[in-house]
PDB file of C-alpha atoms in Angstrom:
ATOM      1  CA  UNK A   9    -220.331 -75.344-105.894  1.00 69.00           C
ATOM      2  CA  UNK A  10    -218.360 -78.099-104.413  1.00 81.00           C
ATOM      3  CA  UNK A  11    -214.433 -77.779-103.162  1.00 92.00           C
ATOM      4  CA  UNK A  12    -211.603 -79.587-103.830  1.00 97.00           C
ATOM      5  CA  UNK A  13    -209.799 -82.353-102.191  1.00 98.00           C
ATOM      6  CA  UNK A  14    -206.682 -83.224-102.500  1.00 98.00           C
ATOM      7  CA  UNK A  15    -205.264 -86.100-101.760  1.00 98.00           C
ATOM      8  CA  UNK A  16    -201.451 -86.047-100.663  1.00 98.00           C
ATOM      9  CA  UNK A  17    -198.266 -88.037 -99.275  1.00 97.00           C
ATOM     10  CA  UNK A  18    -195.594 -86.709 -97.316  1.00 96.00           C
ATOM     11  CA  UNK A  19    -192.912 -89.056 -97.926  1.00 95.00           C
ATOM     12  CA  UNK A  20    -191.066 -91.188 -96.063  1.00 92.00           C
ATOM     13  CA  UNK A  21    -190.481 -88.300 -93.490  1.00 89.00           C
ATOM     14  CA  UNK A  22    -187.843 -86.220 -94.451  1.00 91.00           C
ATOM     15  CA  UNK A  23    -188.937 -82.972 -95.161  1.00 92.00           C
ATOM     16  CA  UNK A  24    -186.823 -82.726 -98.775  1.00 93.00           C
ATOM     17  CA  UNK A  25    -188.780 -86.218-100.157  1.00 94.00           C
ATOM     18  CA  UNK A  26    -192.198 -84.557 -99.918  1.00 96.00           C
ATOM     19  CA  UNK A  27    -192.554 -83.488-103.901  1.00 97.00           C
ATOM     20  CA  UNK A  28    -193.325 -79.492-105.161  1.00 97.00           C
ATOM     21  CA  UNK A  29    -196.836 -80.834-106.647  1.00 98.00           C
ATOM     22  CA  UNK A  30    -198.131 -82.163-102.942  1.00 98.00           C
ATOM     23  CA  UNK A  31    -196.354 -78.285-101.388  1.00 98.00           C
ATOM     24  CA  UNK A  32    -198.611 -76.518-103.930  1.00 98.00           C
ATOM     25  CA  UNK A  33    -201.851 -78.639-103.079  1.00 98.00           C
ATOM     26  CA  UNK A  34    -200.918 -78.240 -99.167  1.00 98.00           C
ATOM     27  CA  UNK A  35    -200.749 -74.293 -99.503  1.00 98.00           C
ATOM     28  CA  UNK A  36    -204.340 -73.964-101.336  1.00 98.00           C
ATOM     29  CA  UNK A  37    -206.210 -76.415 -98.941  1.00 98.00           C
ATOM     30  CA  UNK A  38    -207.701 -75.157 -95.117  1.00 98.00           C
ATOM     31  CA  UNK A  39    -208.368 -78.092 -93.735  1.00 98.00           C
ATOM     32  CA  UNK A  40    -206.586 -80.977 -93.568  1.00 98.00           C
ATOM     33  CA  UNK A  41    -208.203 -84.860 -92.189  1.00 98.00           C
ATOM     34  CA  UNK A  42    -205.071 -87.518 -91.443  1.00 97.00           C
ATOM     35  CA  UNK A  43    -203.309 -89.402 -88.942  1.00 96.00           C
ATOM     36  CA  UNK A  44    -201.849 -87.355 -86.296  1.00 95.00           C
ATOM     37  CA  UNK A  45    -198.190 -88.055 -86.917  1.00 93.00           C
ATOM     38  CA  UNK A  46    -198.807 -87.542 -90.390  1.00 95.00           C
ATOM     39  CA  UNK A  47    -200.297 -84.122 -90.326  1.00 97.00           C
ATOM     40  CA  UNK A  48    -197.528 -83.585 -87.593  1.00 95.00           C
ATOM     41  CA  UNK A  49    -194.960 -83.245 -90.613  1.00 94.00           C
ATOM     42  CA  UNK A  50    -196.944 -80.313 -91.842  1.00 96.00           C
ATOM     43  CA  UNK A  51    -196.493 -76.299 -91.217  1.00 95.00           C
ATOM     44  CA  UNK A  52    -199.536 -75.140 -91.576  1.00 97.00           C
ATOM     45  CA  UNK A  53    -200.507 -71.480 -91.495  1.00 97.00           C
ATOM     46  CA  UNK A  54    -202.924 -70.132 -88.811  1.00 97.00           C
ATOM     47  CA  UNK A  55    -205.851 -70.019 -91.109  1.00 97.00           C
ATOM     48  CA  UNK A  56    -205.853 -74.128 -92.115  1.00 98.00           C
ATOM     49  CA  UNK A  57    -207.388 -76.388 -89.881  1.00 98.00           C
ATOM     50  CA  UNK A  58    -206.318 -79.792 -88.945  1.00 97.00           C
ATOM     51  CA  UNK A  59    -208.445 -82.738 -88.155  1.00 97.00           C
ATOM     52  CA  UNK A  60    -206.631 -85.874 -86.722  1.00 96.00           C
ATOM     53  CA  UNK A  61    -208.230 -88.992 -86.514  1.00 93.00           C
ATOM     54  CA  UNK A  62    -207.028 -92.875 -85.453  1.00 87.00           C
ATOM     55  CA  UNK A  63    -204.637 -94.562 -88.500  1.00 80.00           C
ATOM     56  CA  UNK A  64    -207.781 -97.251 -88.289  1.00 81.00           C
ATOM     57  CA  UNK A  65    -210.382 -94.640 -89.190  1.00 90.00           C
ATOM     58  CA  UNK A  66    -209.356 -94.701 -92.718  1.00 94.00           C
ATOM     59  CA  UNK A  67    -212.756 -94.935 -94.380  1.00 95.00           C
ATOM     60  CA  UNK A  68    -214.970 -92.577 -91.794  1.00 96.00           C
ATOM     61  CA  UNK A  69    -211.909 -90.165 -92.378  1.00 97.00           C
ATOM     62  CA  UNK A  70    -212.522 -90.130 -96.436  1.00 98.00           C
ATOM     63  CA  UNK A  71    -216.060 -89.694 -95.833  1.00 98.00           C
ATOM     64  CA  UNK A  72    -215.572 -86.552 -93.477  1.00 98.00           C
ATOM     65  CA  UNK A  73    -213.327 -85.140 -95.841  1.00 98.00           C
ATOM     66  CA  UNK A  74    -215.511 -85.639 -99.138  1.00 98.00           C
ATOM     67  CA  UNK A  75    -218.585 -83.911 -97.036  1.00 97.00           C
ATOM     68  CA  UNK A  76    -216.757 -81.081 -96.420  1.00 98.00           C
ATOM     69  CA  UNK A  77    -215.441 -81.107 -99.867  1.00 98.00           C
ATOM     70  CA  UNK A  78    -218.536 -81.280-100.930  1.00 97.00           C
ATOM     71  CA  UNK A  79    -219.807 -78.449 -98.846  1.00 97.00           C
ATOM     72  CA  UNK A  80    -217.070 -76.261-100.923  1.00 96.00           C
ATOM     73  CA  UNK A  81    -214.263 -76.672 -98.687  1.00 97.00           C
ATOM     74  CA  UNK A  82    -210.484 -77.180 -99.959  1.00 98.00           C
ATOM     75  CA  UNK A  83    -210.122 -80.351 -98.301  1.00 98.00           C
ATOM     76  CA  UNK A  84    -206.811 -81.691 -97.840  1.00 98.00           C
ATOM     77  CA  UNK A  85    -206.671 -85.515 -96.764  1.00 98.00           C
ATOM     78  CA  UNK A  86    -202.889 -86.448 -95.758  1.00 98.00           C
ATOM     79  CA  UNK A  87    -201.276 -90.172 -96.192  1.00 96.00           C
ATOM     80  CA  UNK A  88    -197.383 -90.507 -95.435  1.00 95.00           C
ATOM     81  CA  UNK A  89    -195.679 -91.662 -98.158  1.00 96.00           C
ATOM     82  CA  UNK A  90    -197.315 -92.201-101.443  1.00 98.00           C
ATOM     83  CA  UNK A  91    -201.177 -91.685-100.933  1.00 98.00           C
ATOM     84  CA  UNK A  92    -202.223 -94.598-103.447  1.00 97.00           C
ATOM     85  CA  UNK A  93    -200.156 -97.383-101.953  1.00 97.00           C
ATOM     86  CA  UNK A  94    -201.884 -98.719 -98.583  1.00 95.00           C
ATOM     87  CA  UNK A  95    -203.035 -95.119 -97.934  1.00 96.00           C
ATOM     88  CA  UNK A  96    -206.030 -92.628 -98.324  1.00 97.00           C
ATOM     89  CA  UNK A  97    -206.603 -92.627-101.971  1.00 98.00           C
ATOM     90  CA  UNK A  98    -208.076 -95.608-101.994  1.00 97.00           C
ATOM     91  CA  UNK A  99    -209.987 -95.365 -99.320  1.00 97.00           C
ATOM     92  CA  UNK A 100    -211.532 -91.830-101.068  1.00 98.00           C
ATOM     93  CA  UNK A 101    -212.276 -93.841-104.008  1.00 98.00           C
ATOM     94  CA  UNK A 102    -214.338 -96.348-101.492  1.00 97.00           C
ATOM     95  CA  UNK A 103    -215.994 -93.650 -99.781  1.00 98.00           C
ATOM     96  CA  UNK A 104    -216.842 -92.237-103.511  1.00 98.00           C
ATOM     97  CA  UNK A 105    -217.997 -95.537-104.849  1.00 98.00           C
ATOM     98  CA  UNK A 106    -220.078 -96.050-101.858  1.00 97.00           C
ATOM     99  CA  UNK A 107    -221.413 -92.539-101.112  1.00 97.00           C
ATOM    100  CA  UNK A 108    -224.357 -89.926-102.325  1.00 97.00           C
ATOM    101  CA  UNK A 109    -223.845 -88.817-106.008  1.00 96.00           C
ATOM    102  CA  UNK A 110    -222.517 -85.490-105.111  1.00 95.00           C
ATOM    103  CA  UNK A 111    -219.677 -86.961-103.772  1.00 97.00           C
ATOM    104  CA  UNK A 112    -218.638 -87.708-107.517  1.00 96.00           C
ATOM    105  CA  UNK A 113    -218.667 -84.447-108.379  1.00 95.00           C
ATOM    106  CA  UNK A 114    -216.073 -82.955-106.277  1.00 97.00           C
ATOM    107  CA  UNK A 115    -212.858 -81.804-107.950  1.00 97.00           C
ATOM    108  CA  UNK A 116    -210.607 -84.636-107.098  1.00 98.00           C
ATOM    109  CA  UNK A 117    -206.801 -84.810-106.781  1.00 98.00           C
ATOM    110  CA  UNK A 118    -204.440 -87.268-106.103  1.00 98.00           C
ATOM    111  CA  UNK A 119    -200.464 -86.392-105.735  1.00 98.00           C
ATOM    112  CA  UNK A 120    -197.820 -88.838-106.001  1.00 97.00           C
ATOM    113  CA  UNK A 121    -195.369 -88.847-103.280  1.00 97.00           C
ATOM    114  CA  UNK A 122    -192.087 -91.064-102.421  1.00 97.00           C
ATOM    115  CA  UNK A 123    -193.490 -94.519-100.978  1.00 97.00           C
ATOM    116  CA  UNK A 124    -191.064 -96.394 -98.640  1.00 96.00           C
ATOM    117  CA  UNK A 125    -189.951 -99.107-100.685  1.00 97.00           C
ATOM    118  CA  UNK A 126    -188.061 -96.478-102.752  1.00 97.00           C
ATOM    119  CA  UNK A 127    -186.409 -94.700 -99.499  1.00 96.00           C
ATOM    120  CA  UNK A 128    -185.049 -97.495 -98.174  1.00 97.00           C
ATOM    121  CA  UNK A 129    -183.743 -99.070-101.793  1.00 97.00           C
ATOM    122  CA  UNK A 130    -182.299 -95.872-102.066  1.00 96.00           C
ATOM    123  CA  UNK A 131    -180.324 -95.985 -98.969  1.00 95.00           C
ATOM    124  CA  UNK A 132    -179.258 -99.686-100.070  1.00 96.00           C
ATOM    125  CA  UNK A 133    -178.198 -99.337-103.634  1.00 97.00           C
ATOM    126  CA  UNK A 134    -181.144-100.922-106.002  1.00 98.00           C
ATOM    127  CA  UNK A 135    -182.608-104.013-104.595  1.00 98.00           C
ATOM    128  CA  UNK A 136    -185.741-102.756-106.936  1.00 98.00           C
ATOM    129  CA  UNK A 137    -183.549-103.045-109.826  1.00 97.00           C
ATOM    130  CA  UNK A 138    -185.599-106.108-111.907  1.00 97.00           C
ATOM    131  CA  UNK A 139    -189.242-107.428-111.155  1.00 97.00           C
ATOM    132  CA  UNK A 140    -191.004-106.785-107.648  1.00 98.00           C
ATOM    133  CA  UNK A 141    -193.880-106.495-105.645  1.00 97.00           C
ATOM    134  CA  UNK A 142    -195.225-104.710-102.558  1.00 98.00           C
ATOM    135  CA  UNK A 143    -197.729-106.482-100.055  1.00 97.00           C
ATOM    136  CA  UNK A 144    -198.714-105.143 -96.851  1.00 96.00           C
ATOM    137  CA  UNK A 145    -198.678-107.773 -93.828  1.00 96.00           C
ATOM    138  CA  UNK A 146    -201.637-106.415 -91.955  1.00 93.00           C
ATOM    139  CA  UNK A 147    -205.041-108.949 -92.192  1.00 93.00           C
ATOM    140  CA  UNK A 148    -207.155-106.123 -91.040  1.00 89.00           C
ATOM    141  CA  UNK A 149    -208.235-106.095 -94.335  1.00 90.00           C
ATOM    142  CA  UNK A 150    -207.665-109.586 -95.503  1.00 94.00           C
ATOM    143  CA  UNK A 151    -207.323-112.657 -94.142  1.00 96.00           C
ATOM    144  CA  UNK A 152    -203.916-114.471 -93.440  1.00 96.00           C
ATOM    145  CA  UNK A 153    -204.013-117.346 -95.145  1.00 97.00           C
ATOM    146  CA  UNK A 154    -204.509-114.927 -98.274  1.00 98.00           C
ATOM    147  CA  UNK A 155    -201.169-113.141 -97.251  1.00 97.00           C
ATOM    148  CA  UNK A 156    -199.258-116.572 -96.530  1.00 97.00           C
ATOM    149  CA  UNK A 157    -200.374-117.939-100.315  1.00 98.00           C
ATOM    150  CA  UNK A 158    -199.546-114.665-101.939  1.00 98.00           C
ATOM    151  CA  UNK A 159    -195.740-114.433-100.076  1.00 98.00           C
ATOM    152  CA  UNK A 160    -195.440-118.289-101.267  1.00 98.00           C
ATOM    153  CA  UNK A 161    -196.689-117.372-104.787  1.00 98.00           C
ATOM    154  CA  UNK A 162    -194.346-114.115-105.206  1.00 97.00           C
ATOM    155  CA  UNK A 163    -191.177-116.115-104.064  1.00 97.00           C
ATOM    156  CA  UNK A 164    -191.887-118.930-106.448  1.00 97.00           C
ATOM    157  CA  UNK A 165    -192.107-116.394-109.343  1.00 97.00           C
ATOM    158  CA  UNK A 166    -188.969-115.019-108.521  1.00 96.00           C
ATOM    159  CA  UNK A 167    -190.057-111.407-107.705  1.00 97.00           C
ATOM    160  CA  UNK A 168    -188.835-109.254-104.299  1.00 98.00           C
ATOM    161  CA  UNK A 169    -191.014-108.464-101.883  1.00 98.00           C
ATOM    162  CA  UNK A 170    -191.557-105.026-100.265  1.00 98.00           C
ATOM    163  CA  UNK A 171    -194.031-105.697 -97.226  1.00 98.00           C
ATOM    164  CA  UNK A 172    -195.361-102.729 -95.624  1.00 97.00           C
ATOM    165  CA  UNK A 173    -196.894-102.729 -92.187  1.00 94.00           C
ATOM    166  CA  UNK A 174    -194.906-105.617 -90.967  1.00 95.00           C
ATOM    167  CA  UNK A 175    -195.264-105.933 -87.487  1.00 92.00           C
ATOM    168  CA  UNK A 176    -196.994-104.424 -84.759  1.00 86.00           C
ATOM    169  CA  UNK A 177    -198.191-104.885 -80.841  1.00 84.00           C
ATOM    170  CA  UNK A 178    -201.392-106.532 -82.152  1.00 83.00           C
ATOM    171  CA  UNK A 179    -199.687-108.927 -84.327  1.00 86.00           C
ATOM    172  CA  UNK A 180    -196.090-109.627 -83.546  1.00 88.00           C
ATOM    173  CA  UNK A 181    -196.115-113.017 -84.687  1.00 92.00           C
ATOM    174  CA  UNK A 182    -196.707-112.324 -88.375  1.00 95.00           C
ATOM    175  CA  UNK A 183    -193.444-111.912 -89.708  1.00 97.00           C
ATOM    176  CA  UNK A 184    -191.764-114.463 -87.976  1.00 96.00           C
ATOM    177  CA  UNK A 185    -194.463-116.487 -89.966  1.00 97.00           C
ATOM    178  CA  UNK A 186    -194.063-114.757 -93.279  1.00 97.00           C
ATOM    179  CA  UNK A 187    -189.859-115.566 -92.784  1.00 98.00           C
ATOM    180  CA  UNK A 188    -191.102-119.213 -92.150  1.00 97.00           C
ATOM    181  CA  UNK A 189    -193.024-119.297 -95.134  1.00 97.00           C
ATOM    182  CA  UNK A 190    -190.528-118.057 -97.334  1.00 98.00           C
ATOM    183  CA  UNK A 191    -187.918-120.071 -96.191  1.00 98.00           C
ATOM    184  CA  UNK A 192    -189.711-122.999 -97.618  1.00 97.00           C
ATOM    185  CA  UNK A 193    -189.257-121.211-101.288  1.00 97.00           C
ATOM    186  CA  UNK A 194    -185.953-119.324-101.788  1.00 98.00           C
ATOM    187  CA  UNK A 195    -182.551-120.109-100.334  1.00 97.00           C
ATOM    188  CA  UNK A 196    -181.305-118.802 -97.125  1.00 97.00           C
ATOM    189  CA  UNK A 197    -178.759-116.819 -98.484  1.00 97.00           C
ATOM    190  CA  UNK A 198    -181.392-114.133-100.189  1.00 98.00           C
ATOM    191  CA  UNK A 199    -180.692-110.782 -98.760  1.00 97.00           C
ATOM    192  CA  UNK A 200    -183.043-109.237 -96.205  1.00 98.00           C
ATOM    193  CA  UNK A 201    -183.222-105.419 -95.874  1.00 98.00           C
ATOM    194  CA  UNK A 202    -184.660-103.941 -92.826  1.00 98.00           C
ATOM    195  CA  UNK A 203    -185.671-100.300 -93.721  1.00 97.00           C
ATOM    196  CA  UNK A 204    -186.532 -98.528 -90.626  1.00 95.00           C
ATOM    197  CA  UNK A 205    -187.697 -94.548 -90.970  1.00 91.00           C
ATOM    198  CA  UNK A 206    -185.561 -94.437 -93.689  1.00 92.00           C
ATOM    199  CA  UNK A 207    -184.252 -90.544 -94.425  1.00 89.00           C
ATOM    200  CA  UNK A 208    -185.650 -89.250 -90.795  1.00 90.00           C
ATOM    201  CA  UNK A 209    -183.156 -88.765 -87.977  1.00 91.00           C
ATOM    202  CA  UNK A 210    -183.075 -92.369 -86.115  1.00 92.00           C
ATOM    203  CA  UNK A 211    -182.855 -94.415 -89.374  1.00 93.00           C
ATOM    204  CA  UNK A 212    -181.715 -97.626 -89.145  1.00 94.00           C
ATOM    205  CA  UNK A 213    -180.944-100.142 -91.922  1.00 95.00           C
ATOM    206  CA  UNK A 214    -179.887-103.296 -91.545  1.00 95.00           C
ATOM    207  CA  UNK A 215    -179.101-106.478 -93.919  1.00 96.00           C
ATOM    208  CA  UNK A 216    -178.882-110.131 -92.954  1.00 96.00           C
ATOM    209  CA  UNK A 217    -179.789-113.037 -95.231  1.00 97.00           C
ATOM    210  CA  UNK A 218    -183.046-114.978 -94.764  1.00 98.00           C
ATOM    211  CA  UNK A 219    -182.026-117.821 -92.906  1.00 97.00           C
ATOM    212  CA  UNK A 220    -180.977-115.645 -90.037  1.00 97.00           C
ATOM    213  CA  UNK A 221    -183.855-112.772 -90.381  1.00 97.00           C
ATOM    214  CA  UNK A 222    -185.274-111.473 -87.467  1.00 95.00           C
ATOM    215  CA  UNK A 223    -188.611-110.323 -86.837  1.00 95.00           C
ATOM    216  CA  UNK A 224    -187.543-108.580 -83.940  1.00 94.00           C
ATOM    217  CA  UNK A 225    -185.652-105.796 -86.361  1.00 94.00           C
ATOM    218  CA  UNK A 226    -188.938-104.430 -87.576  1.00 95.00           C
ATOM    219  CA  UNK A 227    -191.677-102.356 -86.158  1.00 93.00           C
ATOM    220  CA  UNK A 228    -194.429-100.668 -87.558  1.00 88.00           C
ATOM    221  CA  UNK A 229    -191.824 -97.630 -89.373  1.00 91.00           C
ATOM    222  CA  UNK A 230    -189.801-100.790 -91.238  1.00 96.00           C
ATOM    223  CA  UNK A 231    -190.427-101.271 -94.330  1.00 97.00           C
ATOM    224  CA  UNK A 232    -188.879-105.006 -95.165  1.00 98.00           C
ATOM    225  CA  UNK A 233    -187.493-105.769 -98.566  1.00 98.00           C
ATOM    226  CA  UNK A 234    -187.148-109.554 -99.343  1.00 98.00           C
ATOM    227  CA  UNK A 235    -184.869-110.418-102.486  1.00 98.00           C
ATOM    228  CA  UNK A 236    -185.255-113.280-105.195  1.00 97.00           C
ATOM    229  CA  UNK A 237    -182.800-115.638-105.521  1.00 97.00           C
ATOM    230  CA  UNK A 238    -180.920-112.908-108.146  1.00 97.00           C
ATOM    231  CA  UNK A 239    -180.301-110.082-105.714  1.00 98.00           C
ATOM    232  CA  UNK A 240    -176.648-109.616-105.096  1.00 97.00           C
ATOM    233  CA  UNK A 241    -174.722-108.179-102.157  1.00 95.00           C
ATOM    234  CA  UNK A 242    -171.566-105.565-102.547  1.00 95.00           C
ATOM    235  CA  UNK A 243    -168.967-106.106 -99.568  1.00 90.00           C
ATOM    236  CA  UNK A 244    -167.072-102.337 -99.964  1.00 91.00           C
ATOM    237  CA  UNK A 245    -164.086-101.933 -97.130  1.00 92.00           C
ATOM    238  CA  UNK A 246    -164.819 -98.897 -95.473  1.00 92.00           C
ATOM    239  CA  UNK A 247    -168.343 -98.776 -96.999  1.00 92.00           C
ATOM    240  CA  UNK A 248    -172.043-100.046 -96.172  1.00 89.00           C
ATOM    241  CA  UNK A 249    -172.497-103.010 -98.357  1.00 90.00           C
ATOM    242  CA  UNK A 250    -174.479-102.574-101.390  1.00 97.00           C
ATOM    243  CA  UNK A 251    -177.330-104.710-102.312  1.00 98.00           C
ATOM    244  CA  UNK A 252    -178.733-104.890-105.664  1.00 98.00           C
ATOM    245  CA  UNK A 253    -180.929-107.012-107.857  1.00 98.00           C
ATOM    246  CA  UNK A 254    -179.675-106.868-112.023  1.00 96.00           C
ATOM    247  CA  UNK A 255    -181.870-105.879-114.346  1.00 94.00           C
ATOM    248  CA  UNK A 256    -181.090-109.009-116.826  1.00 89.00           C
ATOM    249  CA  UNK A 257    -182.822-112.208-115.433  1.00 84.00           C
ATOM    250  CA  UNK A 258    -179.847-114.839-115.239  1.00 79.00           C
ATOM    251  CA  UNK A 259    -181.874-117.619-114.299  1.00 75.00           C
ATOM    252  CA  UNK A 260    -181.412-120.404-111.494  1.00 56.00           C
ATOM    253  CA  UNK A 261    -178.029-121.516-113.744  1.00 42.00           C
ATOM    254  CA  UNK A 262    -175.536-118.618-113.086  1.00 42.00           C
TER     255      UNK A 262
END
């Protein structure tokens, strides 16, 4: 009889945004397969086991888990924040799709948790507020010049952007880029939110419009938030400004 593995998020990193559902499938697992800062945010008992592997090892990780699952373990496989956005679950699903047929019959489940888009909007009033996407910056997975025409695409439609993995020490030139390219599309004025560990003790958000963004704000824990041309910002004396995009679509008139 084969296990079950669950598949979970912790959040953006404070403890209080990881939900009840992903607490209940963390207390029945005994061995857990992530990141090491990720399965850092745990407290696990003595009896449950943790595995840490390289943030790159993403698919070798899902297959480790699902053979131990398979074996009739309670596998627990650990993203941070929501598991199906950029994280594990789909890389499970890969590892499924790809491996032996008992793989598809272990007892599969996949919790939602808080992605970081939705921390930092939080902290910044409701930049989320009409039509968006979220793209992540990294081309280990996909090439750049796929990125660049999707960033050019989304800003002509109108839509905010949430990019995830924005920057890091083997590519700090690609958001300097991405800024360049959508300078060419929306005015300079459209607010820029720089989301960094948002919730978790050294948060840092900051908000500048586009023609002045800085890819020297971000690092690998920023989440970046680019608005369309209808996001508004809230000047309140005393106050951190709000910044918020209206749920009615106003059009390129107003």
């Amino acid at each position: 009889m084969s296990g079950t593995l669950f598949i979970v998020g912790t959040g953006p990193g404070k403890p209080s945004q990881m939900t009840p559902e992903t607490r209940e499938a963390i207390a029945a697992a005994t061995e857990f397969f992530g990141y090491g800062p990720y399965l850092d945010r745990l407290d696990l008992r003595s009896d449950q086991v943790r595995i840490a592997s390289d943030n790159r090892e993403e698919l070798d990780r899902a297959q480790a888990a699902l053979a131990r699952a398979a074996a009739g373990a309670n596998v627990c496989v650990v993203s941070g924040g929501d598991p199906g956005i950029f994280a594990m679950a789909a890389a499970v699903c890969e590892a499924i799709d790809r491996g032996p047929p008992e793989w598809r019959q272990v007892d599969l489940v996949v919790t939602p948790g808080v992605t970081a888009m939705l921390a930092v909007a939080a902290r910044i009033g409701a930049p989320l507020g009409h039509d968006f996407c979220a793209m992540s910056l990294s081309d280990n997975l996909k090439p750049w010049d796929v990125i660049t025409r999707r960033l050019r695409l989304t800003a002509e439609a109108g839509l905010v952007i949430a990019l995830y993995n924005p920057i890091s020490k083997a590519r700090p030139w690609q958001l300097g880029e991405a800024f360049e390219v959508l300078r060419n599309v929306l005015p300079a004025s459209v607010p820029v939110i720089f989301g960094r560990a948002a919730g978790r003790p050294d948060e840092r958000i900051t908000v500048m419009p586009l023609g002045e963004a800085d890819a020297d704000h971000a690092d690998m824990a920023t989440c970046v938030i680019i608005g369309s041309p209808e996001t508004r910002m809230i000047a309140r004396e005393g106050r951190p400004d709000l910044v918020y995009t209206p749920r009615s679509f106003m059009g390129e008139s107003h």
